[in-house]
Coordinates of C-alpha atoms in Angstrom, one line a residue:
M785 CA -91.8 94.6 -178.4
N786 CA -90.8 93.6 -174.9
P787 CA -87.7 95.6 -173.9
T788 CA -86.7 92.9 -171.4
A789 CA -86.9 90.0 -173.9
G790 CA -83.1 89.9 -174.4
A791 CA -82.1 90.4 -170.9
P792 CA -80.7 87.6 -168.8
R793 CA -83.2 86.0 -166.5
P794 CA -82.9 87.0 -162.9
I795 CA -82.2 84.4 -160.3
R796 CA -85.5 83.4 -158.9
S797 CA -86.6 81.8 -155.7
P798 CA -86.1 78.2 -156.8
A799 CA -82.3 78.6 -156.5
L800 CA -82.7 79.9 -152.9
R801 CA -85.2 77.1 -152.2
A802 CA -82.7 74.5 -153.5
I803 CA -80.0 75.9 -151.2
L804 CA -82.4 75.9 -148.2
R805 CA -83.6 72.3 -149.1
N806 CA -80.0 71.2 -149.2
L807 CA -79.2 73.0 -145.9
G808 CA -82.3 71.4 -144.4
W809 CA -80.9 67.9 -145.0
L810 CA -77.6 68.9 -143.5
L811 CA -79.2 70.5 -140.4
A812 CA -81.7 67.6 -139.9
S813 CA -79.2 65.5 -138.1
R814 CA -77.6 68.3 -136.1
G815 CA -80.0 68.6 -133.1
V816 CA -79.6 65.2 -131.5
L817 CA -76.0 65.0 -132.7
G818 CA -75.2 68.3 -131.1
V819 CA -76.4 67.0 -127.8
L820 CA -74.2 63.8 -128.3
S821 CA -71.2 66.0 -128.8
L822 CA -71.8 67.7 -125.5
F823 CA -71.9 64.3 -123.8
Y824 CA -68.7 62.9 -125.4
L825 CA -66.8 66.2 -124.6
G826 CA -68.0 65.9 -121.0
F827 CA -66.8 62.3 -120.8
A828 CA -63.4 63.3 -122.1
T829 CA -62.8 66.4 -120.0
R830 CA -64.0 64.9 -116.7
S831 CA -62.2 61.6 -117.2
L832 CA -58.9 63.0 -118.4
G833 CA -58.6 66.2 -116.2
V834 CA -57.3 69.5 -117.3
V835 CA -53.7 68.5 -118.1
D836 CA -54.4 65.3 -119.9
F837 CA -57.4 66.8 -121.8
G838 CA -55.0 69.5 -122.9
R839 CA -52.6 66.8 -124.2
F840 CA -55.5 65.0 -125.9
A841 CA -56.6 68.3 -127.5
L842 CA -53.0 69.0 -128.8
I843 CA -52.8 65.5 -130.3
T844 CA -56.1 65.6 -132.1
G845 CA -55.5 69.2 -133.1
A846 CA -52.1 68.4 -134.6
A847 CA -53.6 65.5 -136.6
Q848 CA -56.4 67.7 -137.9
A849 CA -53.9 70.4 -138.8
I850 CA -51.7 67.9 -140.8
T851 CA -54.8 66.5 -142.6
T852 CA -55.9 70.0 -143.6
L853 CA -52.4 71.1 -144.6
V854 CA -51.8 68.3 -147.0
G855 CA -55.3 67.6 -148.1
F856 CA -57.1 69.0 -151.2
Q857 CA -60.7 70.0 -151.1
T858 CA -61.5 67.4 -153.8
W859 CA -65.2 67.6 -153.1
Q860 CA -65.1 71.2 -154.3
I861 CA -63.1 70.2 -157.4
I862 CA -65.6 67.5 -158.2
V863 CA -68.6 69.8 -157.9
Q864 CA -66.9 72.7 -159.7
Y865 CA -65.8 70.6 -162.7
G866 CA -68.3 67.7 -162.6
V867 CA -71.5 69.7 -163.2
D868 CA -71.0 70.1 -167.0
P869 CA -70.0 66.5 -167.8
L870 CA -72.8 65.2 -165.6
Q871 CA -75.4 67.4 -167.3
Q872 CA -74.0 66.6 -170.8
G873 CA -73.8 62.8 -170.2
Q874 CA -70.0 62.8 -170.7
N875 CA -69.4 59.7 -168.5
G876 CA -65.8 59.2 -169.5
K877 CA -64.8 62.8 -168.6
L878 CA -66.6 62.6 -165.3
A879 CA -65.0 59.2 -164.5
R880 CA -61.5 60.6 -165.1
L881 CA -62.3 63.6 -162.9
L882 CA -63.5 61.4 -160.0
R883 CA -60.6 59.0 -160.4
C884 CA -58.0 61.8 -160.3
A885 CA -59.7 63.3 -157.3
L886 CA -59.4 60.0 -155.4
I887 CA -55.8 59.6 -156.4
L888 CA -55.1 63.1 -155.2
D889 CA -56.7 62.2 -151.8
I890 CA -54.5 59.1 -151.5
I891 CA -51.3 61.0 -152.4
S892 CA -52.3 63.7 -149.8
A893 CA -52.8 61.0 -147.1
T894 CA -49.4 59.5 -147.9
A895 CA -47.7 62.8 -147.6
G896 CA -49.5 63.5 -144.4
I897 CA -48.3 60.3 -142.8
A898 CA -44.7 61.1 -143.7
L899 CA -45.2 64.6 -142.2
A900 CA -46.8 63.3 -139.1
A901 CA -43.9 60.8 -138.5
A902 CA -41.4 63.6 -138.9
I903 CA -43.2 66.0 -136.5
L904 CA -43.5 63.3 -133.9
T905 CA -39.8 62.4 -134.2
F906 CA -38.5 65.9 -133.9
A907 CA -41.1 68.1 -132.3
S908 CA -43.3 65.9 -130.0
G909 CA -41.9 67.6 -126.9
A910 CA -42.8 71.0 -128.2
L911 CA -46.4 69.8 -128.6
G912 CA -46.6 68.5 -125.1
I913 CA -46.8 64.8 -126.3
P914 CA -44.8 62.5 -124.0
D915 CA -42.8 59.7 -125.4
A916 CA -45.2 57.1 -124.0
L917 CA -48.0 58.5 -126.3
R918 CA -45.9 59.0 -129.4
Q919 CA -46.8 55.7 -131.0
N920 CA -50.5 56.1 -130.2
T921 CA -50.4 59.6 -131.6
L922 CA -48.9 58.4 -134.9
I923 CA -51.5 55.6 -135.2
F924 CA -54.3 58.1 -134.6
A925 CA -52.8 60.5 -137.3
V926 CA -52.5 57.6 -139.8
V927 CA -56.1 56.6 -139.2
T928 CA -57.3 60.1 -139.6
L929 CA -55.4 60.7 -142.8
L930 CA -56.5 57.4 -144.4
S931 CA -60.1 58.0 -143.6
I932 CA -60.7 59.4 -147.1
R933 CA -64.1 61.1 -147.4
S934 CA -63.6 64.2 -149.5
T935 CA -64.1 62.3 -152.9
P936 CA -67.2 60.5 -151.8
L937 CA -68.5 63.7 -150.3
G938 CA -68.0 65.4 -153.7
I939 CA -69.8 62.6 -155.5
L940 CA -72.8 62.9 -153.1
R941 CA -72.9 66.7 -153.4
L942 CA -72.7 66.5 -157.2
R943 CA -75.6 64.0 -157.3
D944 CA -77.7 66.1 -155.0
R945 CA -77.8 63.3 -152.5
F946 CA -77.7 65.6 -149.5
A947 CA -79.8 63.3 -147.3
H948 CA -77.1 60.6 -147.8
A949 CA -74.3 63.0 -147.1
A950 CA -76.0 64.2 -143.9
L951 CA -76.4 60.6 -142.8
A952 CA -72.7 59.8 -143.4
D953 CA -71.5 62.9 -141.7
S954 CA -73.6 62.1 -138.6
M955 CA -71.5 59.0 -138.0
T956 CA -68.7 61.1 -136.5
P957 CA -70.6 62.3 -133.3
V958 CA -72.5 59.0 -133.0
A959 CA -69.3 56.9 -133.1
R960 CA -67.4 59.3 -130.8
F961 CA -70.3 59.1 -128.3
L962 CA -70.3 55.3 -128.4
G963 CA -66.5 55.2 -128.3
S964 CA -66.2 57.6 -125.4
L965 CA -68.7 55.3 -123.5
Y966 CA -66.3 52.4 -124.1
A967 CA -63.3 54.5 -123.1
L968 CA -65.1 55.7 -120.0
A969 CA -65.9 52.1 -118.9
F970 CA -62.7 50.3 -119.9
D971 CA -59.8 52.7 -120.7
P972 CA -60.4 56.3 -119.3
S973 CA -57.1 57.5 -120.6
I974 CA -55.7 59.5 -123.5
R975 CA -55.1 56.2 -125.4
G976 CA -58.7 55.1 -124.8
F977 CA -60.2 58.4 -126.2
L978 CA -57.8 58.4 -129.1
I979 CA -59.1 54.9 -130.0
A980 CA -62.7 56.3 -129.8
W981 CA -61.9 59.3 -132.0
G982 CA -60.0 57.2 -134.5
A983 CA -62.8 54.7 -134.8
A984 CA -65.2 57.5 -135.5
E985 CA -63.1 58.7 -138.4
L986 CA -63.1 55.2 -139.9
A987 CA -66.8 54.8 -139.4
T988 CA -67.6 58.1 -141.1
A989 CA -65.4 57.3 -144.1
A990 CA -66.9 53.9 -144.4
A991 CA -70.4 55.4 -144.3
Y992 CA -69.6 57.8 -147.1
W993 CA -68.2 55.0 -149.4
I994 CA -71.1 52.6 -148.6
L995 CA -73.6 55.3 -149.6
V996 CA -71.6 56.1 -152.8
A997 CA -71.6 52.4 -153.6
R998 CA -75.4 52.4 -153.6
G999 CA -75.3 54.5 -156.7
D1000 CA -73.5 54.0 -160.0
D1001 CA -70.4 55.9 -159.3
L1002 CA -68.0 53.1 -158.1
P1003 CA -68.4 51.3 -161.5
L1004 CA -67.9 54.7 -163.1
L1005 CA -64.7 55.2 -161.1
R1006 CA -63.3 51.9 -162.4
S1007 CA -64.5 52.3 -166.0
V1008 CA -61.5 54.4 -167.2
P1009 CA -57.9 55.0 -166.2
A1010 CA -57.1 58.2 -164.4
E1011 CA -55.1 60.0 -167.1
P1012 CA -54.2 63.1 -165.1
R1013 CA -52.8 65.0 -168.0
R1014 CA -55.9 64.4 -170.1
T1015 CA -58.1 65.5 -167.1
V1016 CA -56.1 68.7 -166.8
D1017 CA -56.6 69.4 -170.5
E1018 CA -60.3 68.7 -170.3
N1019 CA -60.8 71.0 -167.3
P1020 CA -59.0 74.3 -167.8
G1021 CA -58.0 76.0 -164.6
I1022 CA -58.4 72.8 -162.5
V1023 CA -54.8 72.9 -161.2
S1024 CA -54.9 76.5 -160.0
F1025 CA -58.4 75.9 -158.6
A1026 CA -57.2 72.8 -156.6
L1027 CA -54.1 74.7 -155.3
S1028 CA -56.2 77.7 -154.3
T1029 CA -58.9 75.7 -152.5
N1030 CA -56.1 73.7 -150.7
A1031 CA -54.4 77.0 -149.7
N1032 CA -57.7 78.5 -148.5
A1033 CA -58.5 75.4 -146.4
T1034 CA -55.0 75.6 -144.9
L1035 CA -55.5 79.3 -144.1
G1036 CA -58.9 78.5 -142.6
M1037 CA -57.1 76.0 -140.3
S1038 CA -55.3 79.0 -138.9
G1039 CA -58.5 80.0 -137.1
K1040 CA -58.9 76.5 -135.6
Q1041 CA -55.9 74.2 -135.0
I1042 CA -53.0 76.7 -135.2
P1043 CA -54.3 78.9 -132.3
L1044 CA -54.6 75.7 -130.2
L1045 CA -51.1 74.6 -131.0
L1046 CA -49.8 78.1 -130.2
V1047 CA -51.6 78.2 -126.9
G1048 CA -50.0 74.8 -126.0
A1049 CA -46.5 76.1 -127.0
M1050 CA -46.8 79.7 -125.5
V1051 CA -49.1 79.2 -122.5
G1052 CA -49.1 75.5 -121.5
T1053 CA -51.0 72.2 -121.7
S1054 CA -53.7 73.1 -119.2
A1055 CA -54.5 76.3 -121.0
A1056 CA -54.6 74.4 -124.3
G1057 CA -57.3 72.1 -122.7
A1058 CA -59.5 75.0 -121.7
F1059 CA -59.0 76.7 -125.1
R1060 CA -59.9 73.5 -126.9
L1061 CA -63.1 73.0 -125.0
S1062 CA -64.2 76.6 -125.6
A1063 CA -63.2 76.3 -129.3
Q1064 CA -65.0 72.9 -129.6
L1065 CA -68.2 74.4 -128.2
A1066 CA -68.0 77.5 -130.4
Q1067 CA -67.4 75.4 -133.5
A1068 CA -70.2 73.0 -132.6
L1069 CA -72.7 75.9 -132.2
A1070 CA -71.3 77.7 -135.4
K1071 CA -71.1 74.4 -137.4
V1072 CA -73.8 75.9 -139.5
T1073 CA -71.1 77.8 -141.4
Q1074 CA -69.7 74.7 -143.0
L1075 CA -73.1 73.3 -143.6
V1076 CA -74.2 76.5 -145.4
A1077 CA -71.1 76.3 -147.6
R1078 CA -71.7 72.6 -148.5
A1079 CA -75.4 73.2 -149.2
A1080 CA -74.9 76.4 -151.3
F1081 CA -71.8 75.5 -153.3
P1082 CA -73.4 73.0 -155.8
E1083 CA -76.3 75.4 -156.5
V1084 CA -74.0 78.4 -156.8
V1085 CA -71.7 76.6 -159.3
R1086 CA -74.7 75.7 -161.4
M1087 CA -75.9 79.3 -161.4
A1088 CA -72.4 80.6 -162.1
K1089 CA -72.4 78.7 -165.4
Q1090 CA -75.7 80.3 -166.5
A1091 CA -75.9 83.8 -164.9
S1092 CA -73.8 86.9 -164.6
P1093 CA -72.2 88.1 -161.4
Q1094 CA -74.9 90.7 -161.0
H1095 CA -77.6 88.1 -161.0
L1096 CA -75.7 86.0 -158.5
G1097 CA -75.3 89.1 -156.4
R1098 CA -79.1 89.3 -156.0
L1099 CA -78.8 86.2 -153.9
L1100 CA -76.3 87.6 -151.4
P1101 CA -78.6 89.9 -149.4
R1102 CA -81.0 87.0 -148.7
T1103 CA -78.2 84.7 -147.6
Y1104 CA -76.7 87.5 -145.4
L1105 CA -80.1 87.9 -143.8
V1106 CA -80.6 84.2 -143.1
S1107 CA -77.1 83.6 -141.8
G1108 CA -77.2 86.9 -139.8
L1109 CA -80.3 85.8 -138.0
A1110 CA -78.7 82.4 -137.3
A1111 CA -75.5 84.1 -136.0
L1112 CA -77.5 86.4 -133.7
T1113 CA -79.4 83.4 -132.3
I1114 CA -76.1 81.5 -131.7
M1115 CA -74.5 84.4 -130.0
A1116 CA -77.5 85.0 -127.7
V1117 CA -77.6 81.3 -126.7
V1118 CA -73.8 81.3 -125.9
T1119 CA -74.0 84.6 -124.0
L1120 CA -76.9 83.4 -121.8
G1121 CA -75.9 79.8 -121.3
G1122 CA -72.2 79.4 -122.1
K1123 CA -70.9 79.5 -118.6
T1124 CA -73.4 76.9 -117.5
V1125 CA -72.6 74.6 -120.4
L1126 CA -68.9 74.9 -119.7
S1127 CA -69.5 73.9 -116.0
L1128 CA -71.7 71.0 -116.9
I1129 CA -69.3 69.6 -119.5
G1130 CA -65.9 70.2 -117.9
G1131 CA -66.6 71.1 -114.3
K1132 CA -66.0 74.2 -112.3
S1133 CA -62.3 74.3 -113.4
Y1134 CA -63.5 75.3 -116.9
R1135 CA -65.8 78.2 -115.9
D1136 CA -63.0 80.7 -116.4
A1137 CA -63.0 79.7 -120.1
Y1138 CA -66.3 81.7 -120.6
P1139 CA -64.6 84.8 -122.1
M1140 CA -62.7 82.6 -124.6
L1141 CA -66.0 80.9 -125.5
L1142 CA -67.6 84.3 -126.2
Y1143 CA -64.7 85.6 -128.4
L1144 CA -64.5 82.3 -130.3
T1145 CA -68.2 82.1 -130.9
A1146 CA -68.3 85.7 -132.2
A1147 CA -65.5 84.8 -134.6
G1148 CA -67.5 81.8 -135.8
C1149 CA -70.6 83.9 -136.2
L1150 CA -68.7 86.3 -138.4
E1151 CA -67.6 83.4 -140.6
L1152 CA -71.2 82.2 -140.7
V1153 CA -72.5 85.6 -142.0
M1154 CA -69.9 85.8 -144.7
I1155 CA -69.6 82.2 -145.8
S1156 CA -72.1 82.9 -148.7
A1157 CA -69.7 85.6 -150.1
E1158 CA -66.7 83.2 -150.0
T1159 CA -68.8 80.4 -151.6
M1160 CA -69.9 82.7 -154.4
L1161 CA -66.3 84.0 -155.0
T1162 CA -65.0 80.4 -155.2
A1163 CA -67.8 79.3 -157.6
L1164 CA -66.9 82.3 -159.8
N1165 CA -63.3 81.0 -160.0
R1166 CA -62.0 83.7 -157.6
A1167 CA -60.4 81.2 -155.2
S1168 CA -57.1 83.2 -155.5
L1169 CA -58.9 86.3 -154.3
V1170 CA -60.3 84.3 -151.3
F1171 CA -56.7 83.0 -150.7
A1172 CA -55.4 86.6 -150.5
I1173 CA -58.2 87.6 -148.1
R1174 CA -57.5 84.6 -145.9
T1175 CA -53.8 85.4 -145.9
C1176 CA -54.6 88.9 -144.6
G1177 CA -56.8 87.3 -141.9
V1178 CA -53.9 85.0 -140.8
A1179 CA -51.5 87.9 -140.7
V1180 CA -53.9 89.9 -138.4
L1181 CA -54.5 86.8 -136.2
L1182 CA -50.8 86.0 -135.8
G1183 CA -49.9 89.7 -135.3
A1184 CA -52.6 90.1 -132.6
A1185 CA -51.6 86.8 -131.0
F1186 CA -48.0 87.7 -130.4
V1187 CA -49.0 91.1 -129.0
I1188 CA -51.9 90.0 -126.8
V1189 CA -51.1 86.4 -125.7
P1190 CA -48.0 87.1 -123.6
E1191 CA -50.2 89.3 -121.3
H1192 CA -53.7 87.7 -121.5
G1193 CA -52.8 84.0 -122.2
A1194 CA -55.3 81.8 -123.9
T1195 CA -58.0 84.5 -123.7
G1196 CA -55.7 86.7 -125.7
M1197 CA -55.5 84.0 -128.4
A1198 CA -59.3 84.0 -128.6
I1199 CA -59.3 87.7 -129.1
A1200 CA -56.7 87.3 -131.8
V1201 CA -58.9 84.7 -133.6
L1202 CA -61.8 87.2 -133.5
A1203 CA -59.6 90.0 -134.9
G1204 CA -58.6 87.7 -137.8
S1205 CA -62.2 86.7 -138.5
T1206 CA -63.3 90.4 -138.4
A1207 CA -60.6 91.2 -141.0
V1208 CA -61.7 88.3 -143.3
A1209 CA -65.4 89.2 -143.0
L1210 CA -64.8 92.8 -144.0
L1211 CA -62.6 91.9 -146.9
L1212 CA -64.9 89.2 -148.2
G1213 CA -67.9 91.6 -148.1
I1214 CA -66.0 94.2 -150.1
A1215 CA -64.7 91.7 -152.6
A1216 CA -68.1 90.1 -153.1
A1217 CA -69.8 93.5 -153.6
R1218 CA -67.2 94.4 -156.3
V1219 CA -67.3 91.1 -158.2
T1220 CA -71.1 91.0 -158.4
R1221 CA -71.0 94.5 -159.9
E1222 CA -68.8 93.5 -162.8
A1223 CA -70.1 93.1 -166.3
P1224 CA -70.9 89.6 -167.4
A1225 CA -67.9 89.6 -169.8
D1226 CA -65.6 90.0 -166.9
A1227 CA -66.9 87.1 -164.9
A1228 CA -64.8 84.4 -166.6

């Protein structure tokens, strides 16, 4: 008798190959698009100057912060709860889930517009936004919020249409590049670049919905009423999952938009411009983090429904190795060429931002290494644990910021971001190790 006959099957290489295949589609468009992002950043920084680029950065950062604050990660909800009805042919259940996700996106956008209007009415001065730009800023925020893409992203991820998702996502840098050329030629002002960035948001959202329409999901969306209460009953835990993923995304924003807004408030508009350029470059180079999460999450959800945490844990060392090598490569590239890139994009006035770029890139690399652990915890319905970890990271970031920024300015904020990311990385590693050692019965 084979003693292993009754043992659960280990996770084999096809799962990792599927993740790498998904990631390949997501990375396929990043080479040329990364170059385009350097161009449109250069157009904006050189056309606007240090002060106006700082204002532009604060405006776009505030809009992104509001979008993240009120938005739900409906793409994760769709993938997490759509796998079973898709595999079992339960079209009605899947349609109700998709429809409720879209309604949730619309409600979030409406709440965000109201919040943006309130902030611009009472706190535009604190953000460094002059009265002359208040209307343009509100229009940009409205456009950003109404450019709904999370639901179609979830549909494409659920259907394994990663090539289509990568194509739609590529519209943002392409449209920004073309829009910045228009702004450079006809309206080299904050208003002109806000129009370019807003047009890019609309183009990306349109691309997502057009690609979704090429499948059968739009008729599916219209086939049944939403029935939120029934959807909640059909998907146990969906409310807490939605709230947890929203809270995690909001806390994740603390390492991106919130530091920028704090630099603007505590140091000044010019410092915010330099910080934004450094952060933009660091995020562009470490964009792999988000791509890894999007590529891995559908596969991990499928595995989580069939395997124990121990079996999932066997995948972690491999993902740590791949992401660790990518992080080391990114860090080496930034260390060797970061100062030159800053000068080429923004001019000599931005060379002093090099230390910020190093600290922020290091923070992004830590996120890259540990994103697989966060993805696995979320897929195992441990989003509340991820939220607690992110909360600790925010506390470390804010505590370090208020200690370091008064003396070291924007560079101190970059150090604080790195401190927060270090805390999150350590806690995620510990949590993932413990969860993947649990017995299968404890995984629910």
